[in-house]
CSV table of C-alpha atoms in Angstrom, one decimal:
chain,number,residue,atom,x,y,z
A,1,MET,CA,-17.4,20.1,-38.4
A,2,ARG,CA,-19.1,16.8,-39.1
A,3,VAL,CA,-18.4,13.8,-36.9
A,4,SER,CA,-16.1,12.3,-39.6
A,5,GLU,CA,-13.9,15.3,-39.2
A,6,LEU,CA,-14.0,15.0,-35.4
A,7,VAL,CA,-12.7,11.4,-35.8
A,8,GLU,CA,-9.9,12.6,-38.1
A,9,ARG,CA,-9.0,15.6,-35.8
A,10,THR,CA,-8.9,13.6,-32.6
A,11,GLY,CA,-8.0,10.1,-33.7
A,12,VAL,CA,-10.9,8.8,-31.6
A,13,PRO,CA,-12.8,6.1,-33.5
A,14,LEU,CA,-16.4,6.8,-34.5
A,15,ALA,CA,-17.7,3.9,-32.4
A,16,SER,CA,-16.0,5.4,-29.3
A,17,ILE,CA,-17.4,8.8,-30.0
A,18,LYS,CA,-20.9,7.4,-30.3
A,19,TYR,CA,-20.4,5.5,-27.0
A,20,TYR,CA,-19.2,8.6,-25.2
A,21,LEU,CA,-22.2,10.5,-26.5
A,22,ARG,CA,-24.6,7.8,-25.3
A,23,GLU,CA,-22.9,7.7,-21.9
A,24,GLY,CA,-22.9,11.5,-21.5
A,25,LEU,CA,-19.1,11.9,-21.4
A,26,LEU,CA,-19.2,13.9,-24.6
A,27,MET,CA,-21.8,16.7,-25.0
A,28,PRO,CA,-24.1,16.4,-28.1
A,29,GLY,CA,-23.4,18.5,-31.2
A,30,THR,CA,-25.9,20.9,-32.8
A,31,PRO,CA,-28.3,18.9,-35.0
A,32,THR,CA,-28.2,20.1,-38.7
A,33,SER,CA,-30.5,17.4,-40.1
A,34,ALA,CA,-32.3,14.3,-38.9
A,35,THR,CA,-29.1,12.3,-39.1
A,36,GLN,CA,-26.3,14.9,-38.8
A,37,SER,CA,-24.8,17.1,-36.1
A,38,GLU,CA,-22.3,19.9,-36.1
A,39,TYR,CA,-19.3,19.7,-33.7
A,40,GLY,CA,-16.9,22.3,-32.6
A,41,GLU,CA,-13.6,22.9,-30.8
A,42,ASP,CA,-15.2,22.2,-27.5
A,43,HIS,CA,-15.8,18.6,-28.7
A,44,VAL,CA,-12.2,18.3,-29.9
A,45,ARG,CA,-10.9,19.5,-26.5
A,46,ARG,CA,-13.3,17.2,-24.6
A,47,LEU,CA,-12.2,14.2,-26.5
A,48,GLY,CA,-8.6,15.1,-25.7
A,49,LEU,CA,-9.5,15.1,-22.0
A,50,ILE,CA,-11.4,11.7,-22.3
A,51,LYS,CA,-8.4,10.2,-24.0
A,52,ALA,CA,-6.1,11.5,-21.3
A,53,LEU,CA,-8.3,10.1,-18.6
A,54,THR,CA,-8.8,6.7,-20.2
A,55,ASP,CA,-5.7,6.0,-22.3
A,56,VAL,CA,-3.0,7.9,-20.4
A,57,VAL,CA,-4.2,7.8,-16.8
A,58,GLY,CA,-5.9,4.4,-17.4
A,59,LEU,CA,-9.3,5.1,-15.8
A,60,SER,CA,-12.4,3.0,-16.8
A,61,VAL,CA,-15.0,4.9,-18.9
A,62,ALA,CA,-17.2,4.8,-15.8
A,63,LYS,CA,-14.5,6.5,-13.6
A,64,ALA,CA,-13.7,9.0,-16.3
A,65,GLY,CA,-17.4,9.8,-16.4
A,66,GLU,CA,-17.4,10.5,-12.7
A,67,VAL,CA,-14.5,12.9,-13.1
A,68,LEU,CA,-16.1,14.6,-16.1
A,69,ARG,CA,-19.4,15.2,-14.1
A,70,LEU,CA,-17.3,16.9,-11.5
A,71,VAL,CA,-15.5,19.0,-14.2
A,72,ASP,CA,-18.9,20.0,-15.6
A,73,HIS,CA,-20.6,20.6,-12.3
A,74,PRO,CA,-18.1,21.6,-9.6
A,75,ASP,CA,-19.6,21.8,-6.2
A,76,ASP,CA,-19.9,25.2,-4.5
A,77,ALA,CA,-17.1,24.1,-2.3
A,78,LEU,CA,-14.2,23.5,-4.7
A,79,PHE,CA,-12.3,21.6,-2.0
A,80,ASP,CA,-15.0,18.9,-1.9
A,81,THR,CA,-15.1,18.6,-5.6
A,82,LEU,CA,-11.3,18.2,-5.9
A,83,GLY,CA,-11.3,15.6,-3.2
A,84,ARG,CA,-14.0,13.5,-4.9
A,85,ALA,CA,-12.4,13.9,-8.4
A,86,VAL,CA,-9.0,12.7,-7.1
A,87,ALA,CA,-10.6,9.9,-5.2
A,88,ALA,CA,-11.6,8.4,-8.6
A,89,LEU,CA,-7.9,7.6,-9.2
A,90,PRO,CA,-6.2,4.3,-8.3
A,91,PRO,CA,-5.0,2.7,-6.1
A,92,ASP,CA,-8.1,1.2,-4.5
A,93,ALA,CA,-7.6,0.8,-0.8
A,94,PRO,CA,-10.0,-1.0,1.6
A,95,GLU,CA,-12.4,1.3,3.6
A,96,LEU,CA,-11.8,0.7,7.3
A,97,PRO,CA,-13.2,2.4,10.4
A,98,ASP,CA,-9.8,3.7,11.3
A,99,TYR,CA,-6.4,4.0,9.8
A,100,PRO,CA,-3.9,3.8,12.8
A,101,ARG,CA,-0.7,3.9,10.8
A,102,ALA,CA,-1.8,6.8,8.6
A,103,ARG,CA,-3.2,8.7,11.7
A,104,ALA,CA,0.2,8.4,13.5
A,105,ALA,CA,2.1,9.5,10.5
A,106,LEU,CA,-0.1,12.5,9.8
A,107,GLU,CA,-0.1,13.6,13.5
A,108,ARG,CA,3.7,13.4,13.4
A,109,LEU,CA,3.7,15.6,10.3
A,110,GLY,CA,1.2,18.1,11.8
A,111,GLN,CA,-1.4,17.4,9.1
A,112,VAL,CA,-5.1,16.8,9.5
A,113,TYR,CA,-6.2,13.2,9.8
A,114,ASP,CA,-9.5,12.6,8.0
A,115,PRO,CA,-10.5,9.0,7.4
A,116,ARG,CA,-12.9,10.2,4.6
A,117,PHE,CA,-10.0,11.2,2.3
A,118,ALA,CA,-9.3,8.3,-0.2
A,119,ALA,CA,-5.6,9.0,0.2
A,120,THR,CA,-5.8,8.3,4.0
A,121,ALA,CA,-6.7,4.7,3.2
A,122,GLN,CA,-4.1,4.6,0.5
A,123,LEU,CA,-1.4,5.8,3.0
A,124,GLU,CA,-2.5,3.1,5.5
A,125,GLN,CA,-2.3,0.4,2.8
A,126,ALA,CA,1.2,1.6,1.7
A,127,LEU,CA,2.5,1.8,5.3
A,128,ALA,CA,1.1,-1.6,6.1
A,129,ALA,CA,2.7,-3.2,3.0
A,130,ALA,CA,6.1,-1.7,4.0
A,131,GLU,CA,5.7,-3.0,7.5
A,132,LYS,CA,4.8,-6.5,6.2
A,133,ALA,CA,7.9,-6.6,4.1
A,134,GLY,CA,10.0,-5.8,7.2
A,135,MET,CA,10.7,-2.2,6.0
A,136,PRO,CA,8.5,0.0,8.2
A,137,ILE,CA,8.7,3.8,7.7
A,138,ASP,CA,10.5,5.0,10.8
A,139,GLU,CA,10.3,8.5,12.3
A,140,ARG,CA,13.5,9.7,10.7
A,141,ARG,CA,12.4,8.7,7.2
A,142,LEU,CA,8.9,10.2,7.7
A,143,GLY,CA,10.6,13.4,8.9
A,144,ALA,CA,12.7,13.5,5.7
A,145,TYR,CA,9.8,12.6,3.4
A,146,GLY,CA,7.1,14.9,4.9
A,147,PRO,CA,8.5,18.4,4.3
A,148,ASN,CA,9.9,17.5,0.8
A,149,VAL,CA,6.6,16.0,-0.3
A,150,ARG,CA,4.8,19.1,1.0
A,151,ALA,CA,7.1,21.4,-1.0
A,152,ILE,CA,6.3,19.3,-4.1
A,153,ALA,CA,2.6,19.6,-3.3
A,154,GLU,CA,2.9,23.4,-2.8
A,155,ALA,CA,4.4,23.7,-6.3
A,156,ASP,CA,1.5,21.7,-7.6
A,157,PHE,CA,-1.1,23.8,-5.8
A,158,ALA,CA,0.5,27.1,-6.9
A,159,ALA,CA,0.1,26.2,-10.5
A,160,MET,CA,-3.6,25.2,-10.2
A,161,PRO,CA,-5.9,27.3,-12.4
A,162,SER,CA,-8.5,29.4,-10.6
A,163,ASP,CA,-11.4,28.4,-12.9
A,164,PRO,CA,-13.2,25.5,-11.0
A,165,ALA,CA,-13.6,23.2,-14.1
A,166,ALA,CA,-10.0,23.7,-15.1
A,167,ALA,CA,-8.9,23.2,-11.5
A,168,VAL,CA,-10.7,19.8,-11.3
A,169,GLU,CA,-9.1,18.7,-14.6
A,170,TYR,CA,-5.7,19.9,-13.4
A,171,ALA,CA,-5.9,18.2,-10.0
A,172,VAL,CA,-6.9,14.8,-11.6
A,173,LEU,CA,-4.4,14.8,-14.4
A,174,GLY,CA,-1.6,16.4,-12.4
A,175,THR,CA,-2.0,13.9,-9.6
A,176,ALA,CA,-2.0,10.9,-11.9
A,177,LEU,CA,0.5,12.0,-14.5
A,178,TYR,CA,3.2,13.5,-12.2
A,179,ASP,CA,3.4,10.5,-9.8
A,180,PRO,CA,5.4,8.4,-12.4
A,181,VAL,CA,7.6,11.5,-13.1
A,182,LEU,CA,8.4,11.8,-9.4
A,183,ALA,CA,9.0,8.0,-9.1
A,184,ALA,CA,11.4,8.0,-12.1
A,185,LEU,CA,13.2,11.2,-10.7
A,186,ARG,CA,13.6,9.4,-7.4
A,187,ARG,CA,15.3,6.4,-9.0
A,188,LEU,CA,17.6,8.6,-11.1
A,189,ALA,CA,18.5,10.6,-8.0
A,190,HIS,CA,19.4,7.4,-6.2
A,191,GLN,CA,21.6,6.5,-9.1
A,192,ASP,CA,23.2,9.9,-9.3
A,193,ILE,CA,24.0,9.8,-5.6
A,194,ALA,CA,25.2,6.2,-5.7
A,195,ALA,CA,27.5,7.1,-8.7
A,196,ARG,CA,29.1,9.8,-6.7
A,197,ARG,CA,29.5,7.8,-3.4
A,198,LEU,CA,30.0,4.2,-4.5
A,199,PRO,CA,33.0,2.9,-6.4
A,200,THR,CA,32.1,2.1,-10.0
A,201,VAL,CA,33.9,-0.2,-12.4
A,202,SER,CA,35.7,2.1,-14.8
B,1,MET,CA,13.1,-27.6,11.4
B,2,ARG,CA,11.2,-29.8,9.0
B,3,VAL,CA,9.5,-28.4,5.9
B,4,SER,CA,6.1,-28.7,7.5
B,5,GLU,CA,7.2,-26.4,10.3
B,6,LEU,CA,8.7,-24.0,7.6
B,7,VAL,CA,5.2,-23.9,6.0
B,8,GLU,CA,3.7,-23.1,9.4
B,9,ARG,CA,6.2,-20.5,10.4
B,10,THR,CA,6.1,-18.6,7.1
B,11,GLY,CA,2.5,-19.2,5.8
B,12,VAL,CA,4.0,-20.1,2.4
B,13,PRO,CA,2.3,-23.3,1.1
B,14,LEU,CA,4.3,-26.4,0.6
B,15,ALA,CA,3.8,-26.4,-3.2
B,16,SER,CA,5.2,-22.9,-3.4
B,17,ILE,CA,8.2,-23.9,-1.2
B,18,LYS,CA,8.9,-26.8,-3.5
B,19,TYR,CA,8.6,-24.6,-6.6
B,20,TYR,CA,11.0,-22.0,-5.1
B,21,LEU,CA,13.5,-24.8,-4.3
B,22,ARG,CA,13.3,-26.1,-7.9
B,23,GLU,CA,13.7,-22.6,-9.4
B,24,GLY,CA,16.7,-21.9,-7.1
B,25,LEU,CA,15.0,-18.9,-5.3
B,26,LEU,CA,15.2,-20.8,-2.0
B,27,MET,CA,18.5,-22.6,-1.0
B,28,PRO,CA,18.2,-26.3,-0.3
B,29,GLY,CA,18.0,-27.5,3.3
B,30,THR,CA,20.5,-30.0,4.9
B,31,PRO,CA,19.4,-33.6,3.9
B,32,THR,CA,18.7,-35.7,7.0
B,33,SER,CA,17.4,-38.8,5.1
B,34,ALA,CA,16.5,-39.7,1.6
B,35,THR,CA,13.2,-37.9,1.8
B,36,GLN,CA,13.7,-35.2,4.4
B,37,SER,CA,15.8,-32.0,4.9
B,38,GLU,CA,16.4,-29.7,7.8
B,39,TYR,CA,15.7,-26.0,7.4
B,40,GLY,CA,16.8,-23.1,9.5
B,41,GLU,CA,16.2,-19.4,10.2
B,42,ASP,CA,17.9,-18.5,6.9
B,43,HIS,CA,15.1,-20.2,5.1
B,44,VAL,CA,12.4,-18.4,7.1
B,45,ARG,CA,14.1,-15.1,6.3
B,46,ARG,CA,14.5,-16.0,2.7
B,47,LEU,CA,10.8,-16.9,2.3
B,48,GLY,CA,9.9,-13.6,3.9
B,49,LEU,CA,11.9,-11.8,1.2
B,50,ILE,CA,10.4,-13.9,-1.6
B,51,LYS,CA,6.9,-13.1,-0.3
B,52,ALA,CA,7.8,-9.4,-0.1
B,53,LEU,CA,9.1,-9.4,-3.7
B,54,THR,CA,6.2,-11.4,-5.1
B,55,ASP,CA,3.1,-10.7,-3.0
B,56,VAL,CA,3.8,-7.1,-1.8
B,57,VAL,CA,5.9,-5.6,-4.6
B,58,GLY,CA,4.1,-7.8,-7.2
B,59,LEU,CA,7.1,-9.2,-9.1
B,60,SER,CA,6.8,-12.3,-11.2
B,61,VAL,CA,8.7,-15.3,-9.8
B,62,ALA,CA,11.2,-14.9,-12.7
B,63,LYS,CA,11.8,-11.3,-11.8
B,64,ALA,CA,12.1,-12.1,-8.1
B,65,GLY,CA,14.7,-14.7,-9.0
B,66,GLU,CA,16.7,-12.1,-10.9
B,67,VAL,CA,16.7,-9.9,-7.8
B,68,LEU,CA,17.6,-12.8,-5.5
B,69,ARG,CA,20.6,-13.8,-7.7
B,70,LEU,CA,21.9,-10.2,-7.3
B,71,VAL,CA,21.3,-10.4,-3.6
B,72,ASP,CA,23.3,-13.7,-3.4
B,73,HIS,CA,26.0,-12.6,-5.9
B,74,PRO,CA,26.5,-8.9,-5.7
B,75,ASP,CA,28.9,-7.7,-8.4
B,76,ASP,CA,32.3,-6.2,-7.4
B,77,ALA,CA,30.8,-2.9,-8.3
B,78,LEU,CA,27.8,-2.5,-5.9
B,79,PHE,CA,26.7,0.4,-8.1
B,80,ASP,CA,26.1,-1.9,-11.0
B,81,THR,CA,24.4,-4.5,-8.9
B,82,LEU,CA,22.0,-2.0,-7.4
B,83,GLY,CA,21.1,-0.6,-10.9
B,84,ARG,CA,20.4,-4.1,-12.3
B,85,ALA,CA,18.3,-5.1,-9.2
B,86,VAL,CA,16.1,-1.9,-9.3
B,87,ALA,CA,15.7,-2.3,-13.1
B,88,ALA,CA,13.8,-5.5,-12.4
B,89,LEU,CA,11.0,-3.4,-11.0
B,90,PRO,CA,8.0,-2.0,-13.0
B,91,PRO,CA,7.1,0.1,-14.9
B,92,ASP,CA,8.4,-1.4,-18.2
B,93,ALA,CA,9.3,1.4,-20.6
B,94,PRO,CA,10.3,0.9,-24.2
B,95,GLU,CA,14.1,0.9,-25.0
B,96,LEU,CA,14.9,3.7,-27.4
B,97,PRO,CA,18.2,4.9,-28.8
B,98,ASP,CA,17.7,8.3,-27.1
B,99,TYR,CA,15.4,9.8,-24.5
B,100,PRO,CA,15.3,13.5,-25.4
B,101,ARG,CA,12.8,14.7,-22.8
B,102,ALA,CA,14.6,12.8,-20.0
B,103,ARG,CA,18.0,14.2,-21.3
B,104,ALA,CA,16.7,17.8,-21.2
B,105,ALA,CA,15.2,17.3,-17.7
B,106,LEU,CA,18.4,15.7,-16.3
B,107,GLU,CA,20.6,18.4,-17.8
B,108,ARG,CA,18.4,21.0,-16.3
B,109,LEU,CA,18.8,19.3,-12.9
B,110,GLY,CA,22.6,18.9,-13.3
B,111,GLN,CA,22.4,15.1,-13.2
B,112,VAL,CA,24.1,12.6,-15.3
B,113,TYR,CA,22.1,11.4,-18.3
B,114,ASP,CA,22.7,7.7,-18.9
B,115,PRO,CA,20.3,6.0,-21.4
B,116,ARG,CA,21.4,2.6,-19.9
B,117,PHE,CA,19.5,3.3,-16.6
B,118,ALA,CA,16.0,1.8,-16.7
B,119,ALA,CA,14.7,4.9,-14.9
B,120,THR,CA,15.8,7.1,-17.8
B,121,ALA,CA,13.4,5.3,-20.1
B,122,GLN,CA,10.8,5.4,-17.3
B,123,LEU,CA,11.2,9.2,-17.0
B,124,GLU,CA,11.0,9.7,-20.8
B,125,GLN,CA,7.7,7.7,-20.8
B,126,ALA,CA,6.2,9.6,-17.9
B,127,LEU,CA,7.2,13.0,-19.4
B,128,ALA,CA,5.8,12.0,-22.8
B,129,ALA,CA,2.5,10.9,-21.2
B,130,ALA,CA,2.2,14.2,-19.4
B,131,GLU,CA,2.9,16.1,-22.6
B,132,LYS,CA,0.3,13.9,-24.5
B,133,ALA,CA,-2.3,14.8,-22.0
B,134,GLY,CA,-1.6,18.5,-22.5
B,135,MET,CA,0.2,18.8,-19.1
B,136,PRO,CA,3.9,19.0,-19.9
B,137,ILE,CA,6.3,19.4,-17.0
B,138,ASP,CA,7.6,23.0,-17.3
B,139,GLU,CA,10.9,24.4,-16.1
B,140,ARG,CA,9.3,25.8,-13.0
B,141,ARG,CA,7.8,22.6,-11.9
B,142,LEU,CA,10.9,20.6,-12.7
B,143,GLY,CA,12.9,23.1,-10.6
B,144,ALA,CA,10.5,22.5,-7.7
B,145,TYR,CA,10.4,18.7,-8.0
B,146,GLY,CA,14.2,18.1,-8.6
B,147,PRO,CA,15.7,19.3,-5.3
B,148,ASN,CA,12.9,17.9,-3.2
B,149,VAL,CA,13.1,14.5,-4.8
B,150,ARG,CA,16.8,14.6,-4.4
B,151,ALA,CA,16.4,15.3,-0.7
B,152,ILE,CA,14.1,12.3,-0.4
B,153,ALA,CA,16.6,10.1,-2.3
B,154,GLU,CA,19.4,11.3,0.0
B,155,ALA,CA,17.4,10.1,3.1
B,156,ASP,CA,16.9,6.8,1.3
B,157,PHE,CA,20.6,6.5,0.5
B,158,ALA,CA,21.7,7.5,4.0
B,159,ALA,CA,19.7,4.6,5.5
B,160,MET,CA,21.2,1.9,3.1
B,161,PRO,CA,22.9,-0.9,4.9
B,162,SER,CA,26.6,-1.3,4.1
B,163,ASP,CA,26.6,-5.1,3.6
B,164,PRO,CA,26.2,-5.6,-0.2
B,165,ALA,CA,23.5,-8.3,0.0
B,166,ALA,CA,21.4,-6.3,2.5
B,167,ALA,CA,22.0,-3.1,0.3
B,168,VAL,CA,20.5,-4.8,-2.8
B,169,GLU,CA,17.5,-6.0,-0.8
B,170,TYR,CA,17.0,-2.6,0.7
B,171,ALA,CA,17.3,-0.8,-2.6
B,172,VAL,CA,14.7,-3.0,-4.3
B,173,LEU,CA,12.2,-3.1,-1.5
B,174,GLY,CA,12.7,0.6,-0.5
B,175,THR,CA,12.2,1.7,-4.1
B,176,ALA,CA,9.1,-0.3,-4.7
B,177,LEU,CA,7.4,0.0,-1.3
B,178,TYR,CA,8.0,3.7,-0.6
B,179,ASP,CA,6.7,5.0,-3.9
B,180,PRO,CA,3.1,4.4,-2.9
B,181,VAL,CA,3.8,6.0,0.5
B,182,LEU,CA,5.2,9.1,-1.2
B,183,ALA,CA,2.2,9.2,-3.6
B,184,ALA,CA,-0.3,9.0,-0.8
B,185,LEU,CA,1.6,11.7,1.2
B,186,ARG,CA,1.5,13.9,-1.9
B,187,ARG,CA,-2.2,13.6,-2.2
B,188,LEU,CA,-2.7,14.3,1.5
B,189,ALA,CA,-0.4,17.3,1.4
B,190,HIS,CA,-2.6,18.6,-1.5
B,191,GLN,CA,-5.6,18.1,0.6
B,192,ASP,CA,-4.1,19.7,3.6
B,193,ILE,CA,-3.0,22.8,1.6
B,194,ALA,CA,-6.4,23.0,-0.1
B,195,ALA,CA,-8.2,22.8,3.2
B,196,ARG,CA,-6.2,25.8,4.5
B,197,ARG,CA,-6.5,27.9,1.3
B,198,LEU,CA,-9.8,27.1,-0.3
B,199,PRO,CA,-13.2,27.8,1.3
B,200,THR,CA,-14.8,24.6,2.6
B,201,VAL,CA,-18.5,23.9,3.3
B,202,SER,CA,-18.8,24.0,7.1
């Protein structure tokens, strides 16, 4: 298909398509003349992924480019590639030499503490914020959160595709898109529990 | 204590304290002369809560004011007050006449569907975003998420103080501050599971 049809099929404006081509996020088409190229279903799919990463997940074009480079060239060790791809997601947390709150929490949960994981800094930041607001996470709450979060993560992992490129895509989108689902479900569960246990005005 | 000491104790600048007094977020002190008032521990505590709601949770002063009015004047039905207070938190989701994706998910989980809950609109928005990115939440994933999120919510509810004002404060801060903890724990659980199941470069 011509680029005009690619615009029509994907809803991505021509200027954005040209920008993604220049930045290497979208692979070039097959030239058919000095001024025209032919595009295929791969391009449609790729633009869908770029839209998901930028519009839906909210990544900058630079961060989306980082993720796409990892999708295109997964490392020999998929574990490292997944870690780097998910690290491109917000929130940004300050890099520190040590994360004492996160370390204590992970030791309590029997999980590896690795300060190189982006999520370790994110956990430290979240635990420090809760503490600052006078609502530190105590042992009992951590004990309730840990195994249930792990069961959620097991379900996520079980559905991960085995193809490395698809796995990277799945890890990034699944991490970013399902967090808000889980947050909304938590609030609705609170309301469901409260409705059963607290008196309501009839 | 004088207002200067209140500034020192809380780290909240004088201009902000005056602004909170004008807007009714902070209750007035006891006048001791035409130009001075005496403040107490209640004021220190209240400024801590205002800081938590604005700086840590990130609410606007107007939204923090809404929450504080509910803390000060909880409704006869605590259930309604809690719902309104938590509804002041982000994310904003468009109000629609019906939320078909959220309705289907809640029916599947055996929970009440109520379009008046802010989190119902938030769930619809999150499910629609996942769908748009080609990663809809299927039955199997919902079945894994539902009971584990509910167990997390049960632990939250069990620790809620019985005093209505404290309960409102707890619900708002606990909802907002523990979401990022849960999100970081989910990523770290993914990494822990991946480290055990995927080959890593030694």
